[in-house]
Short mmCIF file of C-alpha atoms in Angstrom, two decimals:
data_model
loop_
_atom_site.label_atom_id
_atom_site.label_comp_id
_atom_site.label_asym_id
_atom_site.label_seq_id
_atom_site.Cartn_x
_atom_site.Cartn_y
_atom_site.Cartn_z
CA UNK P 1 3.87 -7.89 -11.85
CA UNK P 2 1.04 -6.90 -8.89
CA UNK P 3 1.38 -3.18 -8.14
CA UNK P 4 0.67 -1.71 -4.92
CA UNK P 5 0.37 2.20 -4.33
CA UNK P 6 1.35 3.73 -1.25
CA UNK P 7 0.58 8.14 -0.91
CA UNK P 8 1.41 10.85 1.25
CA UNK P 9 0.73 14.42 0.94
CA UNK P 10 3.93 14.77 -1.43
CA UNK P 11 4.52 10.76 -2.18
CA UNK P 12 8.51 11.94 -1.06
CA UNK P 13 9.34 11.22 2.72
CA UNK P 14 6.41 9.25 4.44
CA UNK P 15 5.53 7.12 1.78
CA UNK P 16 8.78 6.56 0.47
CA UNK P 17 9.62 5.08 3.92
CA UNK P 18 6.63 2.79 4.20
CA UNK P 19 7.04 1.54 0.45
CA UNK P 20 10.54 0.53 1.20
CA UNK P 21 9.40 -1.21 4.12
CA UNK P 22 6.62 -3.17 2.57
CA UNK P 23 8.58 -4.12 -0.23
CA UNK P 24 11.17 -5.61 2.57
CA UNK P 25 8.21 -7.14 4.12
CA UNK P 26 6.83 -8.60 0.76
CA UNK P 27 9.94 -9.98 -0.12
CA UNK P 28 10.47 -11.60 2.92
CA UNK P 29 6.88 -13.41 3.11
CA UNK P 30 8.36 -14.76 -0.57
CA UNK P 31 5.47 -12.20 -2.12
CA UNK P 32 5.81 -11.01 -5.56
CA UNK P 33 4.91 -7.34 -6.12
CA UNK P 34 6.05 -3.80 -6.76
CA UNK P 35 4.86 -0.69 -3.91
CA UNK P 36 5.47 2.56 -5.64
CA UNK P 37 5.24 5.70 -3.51
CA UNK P 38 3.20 8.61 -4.94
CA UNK P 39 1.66 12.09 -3.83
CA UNK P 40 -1.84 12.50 -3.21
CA UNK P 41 -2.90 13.99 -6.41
CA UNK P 42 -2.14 11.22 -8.36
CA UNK P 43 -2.74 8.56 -6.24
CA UNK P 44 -6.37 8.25 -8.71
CA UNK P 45 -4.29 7.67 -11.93
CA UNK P 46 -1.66 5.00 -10.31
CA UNK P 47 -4.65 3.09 -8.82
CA UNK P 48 -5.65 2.29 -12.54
CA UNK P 49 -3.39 -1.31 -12.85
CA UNK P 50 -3.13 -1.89 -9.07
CA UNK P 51 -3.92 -4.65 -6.24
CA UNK P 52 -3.90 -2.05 -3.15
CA UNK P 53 -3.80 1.33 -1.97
CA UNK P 54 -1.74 1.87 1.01
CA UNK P 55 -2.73 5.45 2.68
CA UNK P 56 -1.09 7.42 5.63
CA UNK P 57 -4.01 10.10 5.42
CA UNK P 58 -7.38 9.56 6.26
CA UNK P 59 -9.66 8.58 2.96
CA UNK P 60 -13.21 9.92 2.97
CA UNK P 61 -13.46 8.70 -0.88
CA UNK P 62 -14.09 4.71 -2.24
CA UNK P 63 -11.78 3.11 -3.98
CA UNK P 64 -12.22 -0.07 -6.56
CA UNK P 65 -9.06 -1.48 -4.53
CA UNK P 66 -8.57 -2.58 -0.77
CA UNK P 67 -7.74 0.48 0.91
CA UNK P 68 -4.65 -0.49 3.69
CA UNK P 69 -3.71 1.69 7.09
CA UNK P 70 -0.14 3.14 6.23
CA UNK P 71 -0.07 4.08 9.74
CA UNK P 72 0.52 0.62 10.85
CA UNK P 73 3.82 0.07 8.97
CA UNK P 74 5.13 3.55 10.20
CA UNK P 75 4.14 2.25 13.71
CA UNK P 76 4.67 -1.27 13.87
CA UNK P 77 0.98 -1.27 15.81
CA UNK P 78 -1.22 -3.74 13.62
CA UNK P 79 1.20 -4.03 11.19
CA UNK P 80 0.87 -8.08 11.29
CA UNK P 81 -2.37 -7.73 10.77
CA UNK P 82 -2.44 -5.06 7.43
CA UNK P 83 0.44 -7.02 6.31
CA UNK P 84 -1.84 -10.22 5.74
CA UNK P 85 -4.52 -8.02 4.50
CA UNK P 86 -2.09 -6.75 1.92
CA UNK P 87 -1.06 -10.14 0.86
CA UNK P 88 -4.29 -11.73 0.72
CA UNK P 89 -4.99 -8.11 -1.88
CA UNK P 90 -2.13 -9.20 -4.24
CA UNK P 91 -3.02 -12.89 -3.73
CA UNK P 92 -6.57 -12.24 -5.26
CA UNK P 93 -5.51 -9.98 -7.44
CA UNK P 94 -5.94 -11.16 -11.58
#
């Protein structure tokens, strides 16, 4: 199963609520995947075996994954639009 990682500052309360949320959204579009919500600091091991990296902070650093605005789920503002991004991730993903 595609893995996508979604981090906050302590992986409890923001990320926790946009996980659940994508993995309504996912489930709804008929898109097979697992969002796990994680803290900051570990965000580096968890992105090992996975398809995306959904952030709520601001990343200065590159990742080997997509990199996804958080923000937009939280908000509802763009969130069409990171949503296919997302999917089109796990889509391509091996």
């Amino acid at each position: 199963m595609k893995k996508v990682i979604v981090a906050c500052g302590s992986g409890v309360a923001t990320s926790q609520t946009v996980a659940s949320k994508v993995n309504r959204l996912l489930k709804e579009k008929g898109v097979d995947a697992v969002v796990e919500a994680v803290d900051l600091k570990s965000v580096d091991r968890h992105l090992v075996d996975a398809c995306a990296y959904i952030t709520i902070t601001k990343v200065s650093k590159e990742y080997d994954v997509p990199v996804i605005n958080g923000i937009a789920f939280l908000t509802s503002m763009n969130q069409n639009k990171e949503l296919e991004r997302l999917i089109e991730a796990i889509n391509q993903a091996k």
